[in-house]
Short mmCIF file of C-alpha atoms in Angstrom, two decimals:
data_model
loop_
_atom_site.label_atom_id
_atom_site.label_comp_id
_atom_site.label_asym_id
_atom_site.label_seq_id
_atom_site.Cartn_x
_atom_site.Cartn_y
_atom_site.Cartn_z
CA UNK A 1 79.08 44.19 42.28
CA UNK A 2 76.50 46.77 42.07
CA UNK A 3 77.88 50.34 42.75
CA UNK A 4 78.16 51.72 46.55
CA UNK A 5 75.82 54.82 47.44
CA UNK A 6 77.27 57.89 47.04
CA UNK A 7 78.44 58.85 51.11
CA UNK A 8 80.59 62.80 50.74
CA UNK A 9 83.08 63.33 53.36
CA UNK A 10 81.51 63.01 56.30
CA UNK A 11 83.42 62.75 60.16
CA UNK A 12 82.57 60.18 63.18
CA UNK A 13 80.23 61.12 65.50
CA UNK A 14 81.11 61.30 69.24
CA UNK A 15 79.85 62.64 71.99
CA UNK A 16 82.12 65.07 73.25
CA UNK A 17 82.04 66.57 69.95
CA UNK A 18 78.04 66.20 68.65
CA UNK A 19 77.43 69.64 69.27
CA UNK A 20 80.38 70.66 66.71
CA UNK A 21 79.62 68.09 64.65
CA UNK A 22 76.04 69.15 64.13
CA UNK A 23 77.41 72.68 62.89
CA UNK A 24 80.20 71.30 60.54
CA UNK A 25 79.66 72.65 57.41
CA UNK A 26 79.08 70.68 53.92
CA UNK A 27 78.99 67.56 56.18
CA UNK A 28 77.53 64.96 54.67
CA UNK A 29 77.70 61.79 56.99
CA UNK A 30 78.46 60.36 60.13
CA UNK A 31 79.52 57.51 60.78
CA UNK A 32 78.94 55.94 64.71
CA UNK A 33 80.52 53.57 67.17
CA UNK A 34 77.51 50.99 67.00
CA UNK A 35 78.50 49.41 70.59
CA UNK A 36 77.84 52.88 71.87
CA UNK A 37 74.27 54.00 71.06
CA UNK A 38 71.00 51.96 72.01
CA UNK A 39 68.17 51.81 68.74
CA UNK A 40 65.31 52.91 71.54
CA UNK A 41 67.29 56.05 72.69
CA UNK A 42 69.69 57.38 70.67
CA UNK A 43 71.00 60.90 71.68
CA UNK A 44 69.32 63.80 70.66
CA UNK A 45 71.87 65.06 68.43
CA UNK A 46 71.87 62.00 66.09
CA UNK A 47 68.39 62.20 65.87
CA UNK A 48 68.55 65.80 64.81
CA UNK A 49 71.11 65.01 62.32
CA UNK A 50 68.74 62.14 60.87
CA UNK A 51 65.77 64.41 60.59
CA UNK A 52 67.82 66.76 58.31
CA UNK A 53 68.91 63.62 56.18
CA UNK A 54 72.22 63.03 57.33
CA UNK A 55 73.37 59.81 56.10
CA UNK A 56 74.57 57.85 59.96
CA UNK A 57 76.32 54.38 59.48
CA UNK A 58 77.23 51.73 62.48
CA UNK A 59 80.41 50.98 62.72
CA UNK A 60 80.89 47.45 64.90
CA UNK A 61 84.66 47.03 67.05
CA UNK A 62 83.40 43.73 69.06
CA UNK A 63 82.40 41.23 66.43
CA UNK A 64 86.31 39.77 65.70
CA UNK A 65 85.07 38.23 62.71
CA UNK A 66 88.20 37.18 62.04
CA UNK A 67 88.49 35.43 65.46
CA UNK A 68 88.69 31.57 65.58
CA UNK A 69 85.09 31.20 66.47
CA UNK A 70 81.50 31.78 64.61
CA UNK A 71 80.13 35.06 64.81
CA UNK A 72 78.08 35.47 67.93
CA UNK A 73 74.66 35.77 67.19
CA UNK A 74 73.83 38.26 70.10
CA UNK A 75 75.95 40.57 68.45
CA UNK A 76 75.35 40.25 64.96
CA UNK A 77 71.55 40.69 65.98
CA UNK A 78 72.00 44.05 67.78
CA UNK A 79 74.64 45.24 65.00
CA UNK A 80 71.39 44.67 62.38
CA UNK A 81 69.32 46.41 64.90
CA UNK A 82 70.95 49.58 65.11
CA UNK A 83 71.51 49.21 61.38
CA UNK A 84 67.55 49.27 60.94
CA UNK A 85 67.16 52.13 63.66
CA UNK A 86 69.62 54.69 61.31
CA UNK A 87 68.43 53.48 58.38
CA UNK A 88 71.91 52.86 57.17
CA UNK A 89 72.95 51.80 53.68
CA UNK A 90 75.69 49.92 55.21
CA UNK A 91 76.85 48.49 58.17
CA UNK A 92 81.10 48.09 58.75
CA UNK A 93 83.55 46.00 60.93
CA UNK A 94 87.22 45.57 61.03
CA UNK A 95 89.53 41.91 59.65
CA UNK A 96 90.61 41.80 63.28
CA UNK A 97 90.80 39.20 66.28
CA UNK A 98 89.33 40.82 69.39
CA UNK A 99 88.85 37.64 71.77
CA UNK A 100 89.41 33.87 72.34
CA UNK A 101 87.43 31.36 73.90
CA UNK A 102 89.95 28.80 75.12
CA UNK A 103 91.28 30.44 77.53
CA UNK A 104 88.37 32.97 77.58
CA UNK A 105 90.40 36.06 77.01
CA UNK A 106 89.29 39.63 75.86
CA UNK A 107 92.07 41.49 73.97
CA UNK A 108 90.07 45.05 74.14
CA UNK A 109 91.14 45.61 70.84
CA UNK A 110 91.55 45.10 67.69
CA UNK A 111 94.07 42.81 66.59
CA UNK A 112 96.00 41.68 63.00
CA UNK A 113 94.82 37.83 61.63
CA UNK A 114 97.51 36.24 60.29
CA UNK A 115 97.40 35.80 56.66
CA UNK A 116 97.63 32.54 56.38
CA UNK A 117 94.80 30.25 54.13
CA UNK A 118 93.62 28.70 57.33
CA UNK A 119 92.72 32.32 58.35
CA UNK A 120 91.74 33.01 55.64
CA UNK A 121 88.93 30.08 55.67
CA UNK A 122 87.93 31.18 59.30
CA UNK A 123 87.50 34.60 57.80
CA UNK A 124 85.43 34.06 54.62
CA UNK A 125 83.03 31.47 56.81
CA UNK A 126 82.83 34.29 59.68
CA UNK A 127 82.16 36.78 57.11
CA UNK A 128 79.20 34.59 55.11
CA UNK A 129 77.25 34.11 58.18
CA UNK A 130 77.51 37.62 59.31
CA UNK A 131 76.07 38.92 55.82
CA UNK A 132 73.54 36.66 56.11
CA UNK A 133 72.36 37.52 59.36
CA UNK A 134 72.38 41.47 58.65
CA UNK A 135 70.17 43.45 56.60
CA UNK A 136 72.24 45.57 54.91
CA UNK A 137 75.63 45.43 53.41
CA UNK A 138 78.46 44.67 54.88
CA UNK A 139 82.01 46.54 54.63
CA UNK A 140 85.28 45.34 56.52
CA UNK A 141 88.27 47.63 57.24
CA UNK A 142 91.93 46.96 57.13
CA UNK A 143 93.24 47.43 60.77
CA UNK A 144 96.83 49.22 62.06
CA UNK A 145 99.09 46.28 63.56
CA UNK A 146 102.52 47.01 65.57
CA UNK A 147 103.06 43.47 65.45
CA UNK A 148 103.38 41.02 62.18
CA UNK A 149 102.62 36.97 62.61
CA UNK A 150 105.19 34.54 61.34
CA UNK A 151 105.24 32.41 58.34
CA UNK A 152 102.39 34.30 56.74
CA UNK A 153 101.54 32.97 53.41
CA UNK A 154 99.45 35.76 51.80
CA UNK A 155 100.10 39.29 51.10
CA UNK A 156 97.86 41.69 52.49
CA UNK A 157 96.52 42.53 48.88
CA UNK A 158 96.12 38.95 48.24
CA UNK A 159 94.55 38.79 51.17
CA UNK A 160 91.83 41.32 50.78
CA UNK A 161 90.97 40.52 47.40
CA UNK A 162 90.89 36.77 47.90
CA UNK A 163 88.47 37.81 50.51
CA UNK A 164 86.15 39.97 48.47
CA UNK A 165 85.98 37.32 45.36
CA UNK A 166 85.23 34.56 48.28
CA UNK A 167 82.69 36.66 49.77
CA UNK A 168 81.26 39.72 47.99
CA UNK A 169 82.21 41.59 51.03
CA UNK A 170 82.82 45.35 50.30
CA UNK A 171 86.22 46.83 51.51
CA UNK A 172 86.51 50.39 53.94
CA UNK A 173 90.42 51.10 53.48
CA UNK A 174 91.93 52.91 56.26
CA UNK A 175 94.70 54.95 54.38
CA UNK A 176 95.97 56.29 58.13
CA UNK A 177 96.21 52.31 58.84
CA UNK A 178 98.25 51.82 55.06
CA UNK A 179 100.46 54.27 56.70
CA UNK A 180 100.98 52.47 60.42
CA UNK A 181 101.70 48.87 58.67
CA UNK A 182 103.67 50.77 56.89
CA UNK A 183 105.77 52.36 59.15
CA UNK A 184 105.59 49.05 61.76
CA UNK A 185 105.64 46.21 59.30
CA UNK A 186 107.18 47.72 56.31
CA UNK A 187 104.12 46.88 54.21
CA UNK A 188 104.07 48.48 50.66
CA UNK A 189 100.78 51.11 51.09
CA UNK A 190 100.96 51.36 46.76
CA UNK A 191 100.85 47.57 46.29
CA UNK A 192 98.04 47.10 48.62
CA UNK A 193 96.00 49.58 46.60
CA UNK A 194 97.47 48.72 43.20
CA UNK A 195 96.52 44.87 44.28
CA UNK A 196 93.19 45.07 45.72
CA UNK A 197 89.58 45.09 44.13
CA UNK A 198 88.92 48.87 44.48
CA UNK A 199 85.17 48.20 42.60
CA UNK A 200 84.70 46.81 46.08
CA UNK A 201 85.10 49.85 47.87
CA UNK A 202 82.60 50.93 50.25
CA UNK A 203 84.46 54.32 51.80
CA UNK A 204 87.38 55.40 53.05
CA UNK A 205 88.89 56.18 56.80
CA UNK A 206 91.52 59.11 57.42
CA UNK A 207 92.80 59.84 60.76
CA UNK A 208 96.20 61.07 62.77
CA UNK A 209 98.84 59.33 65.11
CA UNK A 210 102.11 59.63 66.34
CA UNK A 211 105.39 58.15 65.90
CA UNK A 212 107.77 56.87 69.36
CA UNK A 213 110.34 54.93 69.17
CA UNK A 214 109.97 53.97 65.94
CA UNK A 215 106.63 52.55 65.98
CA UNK A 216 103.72 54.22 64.49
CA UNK A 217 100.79 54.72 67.01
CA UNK A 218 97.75 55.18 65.34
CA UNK A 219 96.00 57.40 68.49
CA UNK A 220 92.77 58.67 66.26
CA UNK A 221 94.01 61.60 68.70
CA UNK A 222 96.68 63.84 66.37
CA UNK A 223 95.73 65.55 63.58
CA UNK A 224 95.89 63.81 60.25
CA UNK A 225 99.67 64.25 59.05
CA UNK A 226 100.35 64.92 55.30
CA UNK A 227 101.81 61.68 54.56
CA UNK A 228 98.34 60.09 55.25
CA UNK A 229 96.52 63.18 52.96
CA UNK A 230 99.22 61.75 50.36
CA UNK A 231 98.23 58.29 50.17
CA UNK A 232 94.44 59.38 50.26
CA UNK A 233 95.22 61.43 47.03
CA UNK A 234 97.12 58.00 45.73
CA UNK A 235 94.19 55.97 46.57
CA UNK A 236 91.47 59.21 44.99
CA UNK A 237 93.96 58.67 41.61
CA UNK A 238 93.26 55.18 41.07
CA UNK A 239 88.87 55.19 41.88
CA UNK A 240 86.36 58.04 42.79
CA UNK A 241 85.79 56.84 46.68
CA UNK A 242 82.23 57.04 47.94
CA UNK A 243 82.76 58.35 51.04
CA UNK A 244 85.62 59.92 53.41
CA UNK A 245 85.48 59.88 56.66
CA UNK A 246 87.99 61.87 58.92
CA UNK A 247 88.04 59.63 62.54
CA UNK A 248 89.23 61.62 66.06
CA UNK A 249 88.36 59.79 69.36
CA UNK A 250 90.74 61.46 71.73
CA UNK A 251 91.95 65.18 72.31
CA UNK A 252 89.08 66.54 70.65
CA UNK A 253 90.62 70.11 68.72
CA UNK A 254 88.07 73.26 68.78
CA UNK A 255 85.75 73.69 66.50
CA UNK A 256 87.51 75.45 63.69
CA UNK A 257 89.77 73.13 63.49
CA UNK A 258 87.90 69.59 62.97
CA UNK A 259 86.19 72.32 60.22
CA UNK A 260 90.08 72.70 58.69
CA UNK A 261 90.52 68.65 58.37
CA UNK A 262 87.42 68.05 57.11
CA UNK A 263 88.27 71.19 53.92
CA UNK A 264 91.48 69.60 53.78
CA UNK A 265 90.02 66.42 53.20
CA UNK A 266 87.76 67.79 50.65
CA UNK A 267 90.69 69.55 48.56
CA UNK A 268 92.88 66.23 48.46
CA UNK A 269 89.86 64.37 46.88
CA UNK A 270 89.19 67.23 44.91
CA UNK A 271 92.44 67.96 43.68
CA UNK A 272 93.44 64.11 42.70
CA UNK A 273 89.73 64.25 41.11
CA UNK A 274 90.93 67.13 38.80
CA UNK A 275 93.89 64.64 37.61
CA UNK A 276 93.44 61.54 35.16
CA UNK A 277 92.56 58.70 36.64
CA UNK A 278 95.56 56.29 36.60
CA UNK A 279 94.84 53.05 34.28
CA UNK A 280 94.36 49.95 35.84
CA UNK A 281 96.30 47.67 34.26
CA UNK A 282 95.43 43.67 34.74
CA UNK A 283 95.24 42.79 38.29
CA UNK A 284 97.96 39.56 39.36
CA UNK A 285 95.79 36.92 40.42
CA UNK A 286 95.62 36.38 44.47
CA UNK A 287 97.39 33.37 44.49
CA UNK A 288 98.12 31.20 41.28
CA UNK A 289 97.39 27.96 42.34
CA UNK A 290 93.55 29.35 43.92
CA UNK A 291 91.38 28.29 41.02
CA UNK A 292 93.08 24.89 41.01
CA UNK A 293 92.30 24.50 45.28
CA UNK A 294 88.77 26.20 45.04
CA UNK A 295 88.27 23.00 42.76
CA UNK A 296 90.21 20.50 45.53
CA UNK A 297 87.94 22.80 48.52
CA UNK A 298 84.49 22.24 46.28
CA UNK A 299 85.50 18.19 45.95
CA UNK A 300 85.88 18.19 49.70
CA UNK A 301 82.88 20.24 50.28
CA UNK A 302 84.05 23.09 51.85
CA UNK A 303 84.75 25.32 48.85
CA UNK A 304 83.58 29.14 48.78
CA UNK A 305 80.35 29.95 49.77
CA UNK A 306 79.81 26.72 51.89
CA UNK A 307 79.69 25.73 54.96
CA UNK A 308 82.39 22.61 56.23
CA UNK A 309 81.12 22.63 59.51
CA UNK A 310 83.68 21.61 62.73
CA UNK A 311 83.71 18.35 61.58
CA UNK A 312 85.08 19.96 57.81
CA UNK A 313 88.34 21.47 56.86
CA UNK A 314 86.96 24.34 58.35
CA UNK A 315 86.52 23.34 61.67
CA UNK A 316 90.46 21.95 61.81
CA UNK A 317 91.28 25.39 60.67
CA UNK A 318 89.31 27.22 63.43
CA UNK A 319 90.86 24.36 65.59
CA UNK A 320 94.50 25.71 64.75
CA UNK A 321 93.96 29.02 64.38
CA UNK A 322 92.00 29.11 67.65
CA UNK A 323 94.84 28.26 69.59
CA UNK A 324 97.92 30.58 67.85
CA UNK A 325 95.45 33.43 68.49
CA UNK A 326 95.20 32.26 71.87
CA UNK A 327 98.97 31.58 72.46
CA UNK A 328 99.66 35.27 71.27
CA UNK A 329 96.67 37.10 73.41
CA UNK A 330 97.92 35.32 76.17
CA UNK A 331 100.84 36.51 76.24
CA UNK A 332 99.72 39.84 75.38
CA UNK A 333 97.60 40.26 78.41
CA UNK A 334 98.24 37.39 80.54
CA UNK A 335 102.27 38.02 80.65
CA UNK A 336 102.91 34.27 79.58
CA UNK A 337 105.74 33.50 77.33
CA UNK A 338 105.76 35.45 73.43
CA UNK A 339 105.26 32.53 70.51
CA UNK A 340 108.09 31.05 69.05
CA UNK A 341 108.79 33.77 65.59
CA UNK A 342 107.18 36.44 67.00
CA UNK A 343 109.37 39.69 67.81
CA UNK A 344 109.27 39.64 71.51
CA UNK A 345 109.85 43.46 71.86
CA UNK A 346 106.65 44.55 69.32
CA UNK A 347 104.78 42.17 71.61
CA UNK A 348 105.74 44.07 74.82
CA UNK A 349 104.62 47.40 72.98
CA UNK A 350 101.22 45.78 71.83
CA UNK A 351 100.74 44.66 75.51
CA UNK A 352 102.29 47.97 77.22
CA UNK A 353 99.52 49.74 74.80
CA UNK A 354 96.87 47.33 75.55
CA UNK A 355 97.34 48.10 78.85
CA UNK A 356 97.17 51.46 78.99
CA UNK A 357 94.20 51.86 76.51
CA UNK A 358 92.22 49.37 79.26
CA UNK A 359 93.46 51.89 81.89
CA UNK A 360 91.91 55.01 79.21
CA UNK A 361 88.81 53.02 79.23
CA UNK A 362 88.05 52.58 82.64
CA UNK A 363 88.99 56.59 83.31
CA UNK A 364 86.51 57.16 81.23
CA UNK A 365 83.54 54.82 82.47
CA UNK A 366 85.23 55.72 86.49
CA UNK A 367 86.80 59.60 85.82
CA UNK A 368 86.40 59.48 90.08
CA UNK A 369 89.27 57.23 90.51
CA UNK A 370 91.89 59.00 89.17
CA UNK A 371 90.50 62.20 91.27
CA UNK A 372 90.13 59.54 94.70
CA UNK A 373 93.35 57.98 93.87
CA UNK A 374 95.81 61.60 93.32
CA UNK A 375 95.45 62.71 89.70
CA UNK A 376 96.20 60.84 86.25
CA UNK A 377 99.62 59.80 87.16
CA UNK A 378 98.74 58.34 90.30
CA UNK A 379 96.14 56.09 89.07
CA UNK A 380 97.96 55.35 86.16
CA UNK A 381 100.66 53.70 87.91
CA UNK A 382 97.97 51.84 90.16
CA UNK A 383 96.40 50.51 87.24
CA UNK A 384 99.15 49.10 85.37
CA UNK A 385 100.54 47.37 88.45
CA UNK A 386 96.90 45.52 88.53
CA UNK A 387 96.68 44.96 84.65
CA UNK A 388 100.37 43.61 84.44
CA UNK A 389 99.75 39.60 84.06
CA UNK A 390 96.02 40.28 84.57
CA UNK A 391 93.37 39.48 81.47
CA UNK A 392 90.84 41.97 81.74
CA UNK A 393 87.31 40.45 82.61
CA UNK A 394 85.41 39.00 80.35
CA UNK A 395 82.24 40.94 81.56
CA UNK A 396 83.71 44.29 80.23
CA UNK A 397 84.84 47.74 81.17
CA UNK A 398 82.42 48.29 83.93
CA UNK A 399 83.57 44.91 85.59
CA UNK A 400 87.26 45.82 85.01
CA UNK A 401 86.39 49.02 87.01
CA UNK A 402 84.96 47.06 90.00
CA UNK A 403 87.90 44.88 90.09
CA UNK A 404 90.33 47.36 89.61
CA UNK A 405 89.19 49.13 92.91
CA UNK A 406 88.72 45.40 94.63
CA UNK A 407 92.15 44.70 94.17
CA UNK A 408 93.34 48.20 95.55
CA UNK A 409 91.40 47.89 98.43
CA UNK A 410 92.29 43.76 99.00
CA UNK A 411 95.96 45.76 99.33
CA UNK A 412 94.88 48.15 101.63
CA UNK A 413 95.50 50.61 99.12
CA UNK A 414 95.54 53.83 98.38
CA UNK A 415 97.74 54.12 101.64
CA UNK A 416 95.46 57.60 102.59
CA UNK A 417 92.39 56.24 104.74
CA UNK A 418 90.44 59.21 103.73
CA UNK A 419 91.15 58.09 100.05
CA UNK A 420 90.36 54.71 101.02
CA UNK A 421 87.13 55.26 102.43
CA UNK A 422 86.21 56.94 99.11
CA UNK A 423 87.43 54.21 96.80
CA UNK A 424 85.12 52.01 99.58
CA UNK A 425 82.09 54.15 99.37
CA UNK A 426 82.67 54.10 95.29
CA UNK A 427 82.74 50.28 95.12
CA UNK A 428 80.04 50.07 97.49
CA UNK A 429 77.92 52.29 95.45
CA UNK A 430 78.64 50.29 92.12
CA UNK A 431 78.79 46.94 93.58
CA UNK A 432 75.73 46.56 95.79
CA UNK A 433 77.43 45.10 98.48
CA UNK A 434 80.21 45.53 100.79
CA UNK A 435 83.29 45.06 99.87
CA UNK A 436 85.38 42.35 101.12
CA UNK A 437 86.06 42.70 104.97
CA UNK A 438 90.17 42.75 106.14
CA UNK A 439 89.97 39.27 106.80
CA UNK A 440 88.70 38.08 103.45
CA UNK A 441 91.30 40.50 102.41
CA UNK A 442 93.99 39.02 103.91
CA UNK A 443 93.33 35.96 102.99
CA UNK A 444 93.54 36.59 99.17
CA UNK A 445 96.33 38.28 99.19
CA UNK A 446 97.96 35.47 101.01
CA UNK A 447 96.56 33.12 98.14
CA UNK A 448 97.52 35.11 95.51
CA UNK A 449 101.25 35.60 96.85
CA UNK A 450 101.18 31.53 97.12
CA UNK A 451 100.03 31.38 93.85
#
């Protein structure tokens, strides 16, 4: 594996930050949401940054390669396209599940594959078309989970490197995600990085959270805590990273401060640079029976680097992997009942949080509604009433909006007219049409109650 360009420590870009982000010091890189910027018009401040040679790389969150079905090409197409447009080294995504298509659900997240080889399979075939529809390399992260999947066969290091020697993917370890499986599946953070192929790295995520309850929360919206600095000085003792990136998405500190994370950054990598690098001893094998079933896979033609098709092993993996990923979204947004082995409170927190991010989401496409319907709190509890046993719509955020506000008005809601004939004018305005008259009105609710 040839060696990964040389990235710095760089931070990601958003927009309520670009002007601060612009006047970081010593930055070297950015990296971007690549769902969030268009190739033909991206903002002004990421062209400036460009034009002084900072380094910008996509970073994908809707692909769910690791998702029961093939990559869609749609996406995989505009992922190379803003790819091109930056002139990235590098484009990254995350070993995550973020829909299914029977039902047709949308998680709005990202959420943990089980490790399991039929997973696994799904994965590496997932992965191989992706590279070879993209034009540069690709890098996949290790995601934060609050909730493990039964009967998993595979460690996560066995995972990841079974992966990489399958694939020639390259890895982007979230240390701040080490920490959260940590701290919410008792996952080793050492073993992972003792276990994995570190030549494969491509760079290296740091970011903060919170702890409630018990369960880790990783919010991109605290400041990064020293026990994630620590395991980014474990990981700096075993390989020289190429990059580090410090990630914030929420509660955006002032200036000075992003400036302080990003030095403290810099002084963990340099200080575990000033140490010997620890020896790496001989690496366990991923699984000791692999070379003998990569020979049983190649017999039954769908070994590494092919293809088994739906009518392969592959396809009665995706078959059975499609529908426990379905069984567990469903019941993470659609309220139905938790999987047998599953722990039924973690899968109330994953769908209490799910929730509520959908109901951060749509503040921020709609920040009127929370002002029509009383403040934050307000529309808080309005929208978690809706979302409670309600998938959000497959269309996306700016559909969930629309039907968030149907619904309210279908219930004659908010119960202030004045407030209701804003939330009326707002739909109207959005929709292109009236909204539903008090008869139509009536008559779903009646439906729904009978259903």
């Amino acid at each position: 594996m040839k060696p990964m360009a040389h990235l710095g420590v760089g931070i990601g870009w958003r927009p309520e930050i670009a002007d601060a982000v612009e006047r970081l010091p010593g930055l070297d890189w950015v990296e971007v949401v690549a769902e969030n910027i268009c190739p033909g018009h991206l903002p002004d401040s990421l062209l400036r940054l460009l034009e002084r040679g900072t380094r910008v790389v996509p970073h994908g969150v809707s692909l769910g390669l690791g998702g029961a079905d093939r990559p869609d090409p749609a996406k995989l197409a505009a992922l190379g396209e803003r790819a091109v447009a930056l002139g990235a080294p590098l484009v990254t995504e995350h070993i995550a599940f973020v829909r299914t298509s029977s039902p047709a659900l949308e998680a709005g997240h990202l959420l943990p594959v089980p490790r399991t080889r039929d997973a696994l399979d799904v994965l590496c075939e997932n992965v191989r078309i992706a590279q070879d529809a993209l034009p540069v390399p690709l890098a996949l992260e290790n995601i934060a989970a609050l909730i493990s999947w039964p009967d998993e066969e595979l460690t996560e290091g066995q995972f990841l490197t079974e992966l990489v020697e399958r694939t020639g993917v390259r890895l982007l370890i979230d240390v701040a995600n080490l920490h959260t499986n940590r701290v919410n599946r008792g996952e080793d953070p050492a073993a992972v990085l003792d276990a994995i192929p570190l030549e494969a790295l491509a760079y290296v995520h740091v970011a903060g959270g919170v702890e409630r309850g018990g369960v880790w929360h990783d919010t991109h919206a605290h400041p990064v805590p020293p026990v994630v600095l620590d395991l980014l000085a474990g990981l700096r003792s075993r390989v020289d990273p190429p990059g580090v990136l410090l990630e914030r998405d929420d509660d955006f500190p002032p200036e000075p401060e992003l400036a302080g994370e990003l030095a403290r950054i810099r002084d963990v990598v340099g200080a575990a640079a000033a140490r010997p690098p620890r020896a790496a001893g001989p690496r366990p094998p991923a699984d000791g029976g692999r070379e003998a079933r990569q020979d049983a896979e190649q017999e039954a033609g769908h070994g590494a680097g092919q293809d088994g098709g739906q009518d392969g092993a592959t396809g009665a993996a995706r078959i059975r992997v499609g529908l426990s990923q379905a069984a567990l979204l469903s019941a993470l947004v659609a309220g139905t009942p938790v999987p047998e082995g599953f722990d039924r409170q973690r899968v109330r927190v994953q769908a209490r949080a799910l929730a509520a991010k959908r109901a951060g989401v749509v503040a921020k496409l709609a920040p009127e509604l929370p002002v029509i319907l009383g403040g934050e709190a307000p529309y808080r509890e309005a929208y978690l009433s809706y979302a409670k046993g309600r998938p959000m719509a497959a269309a996306g955020y700016r559909r969930e909006a629309l039907d968030f506000v149907e619904h309210l008005l279908i219930q004659d809601l908010p119960a202030d007219p004045a407030a209701r004939r804003r939330l009326t004018w707002w739909w109207q305005d959005r929709a292109g049409a009236r909204p539903p008259r008090r008869v139509v009105r009536w008559a779903r609710a009646l439906a729904g109650r009978a259903a």
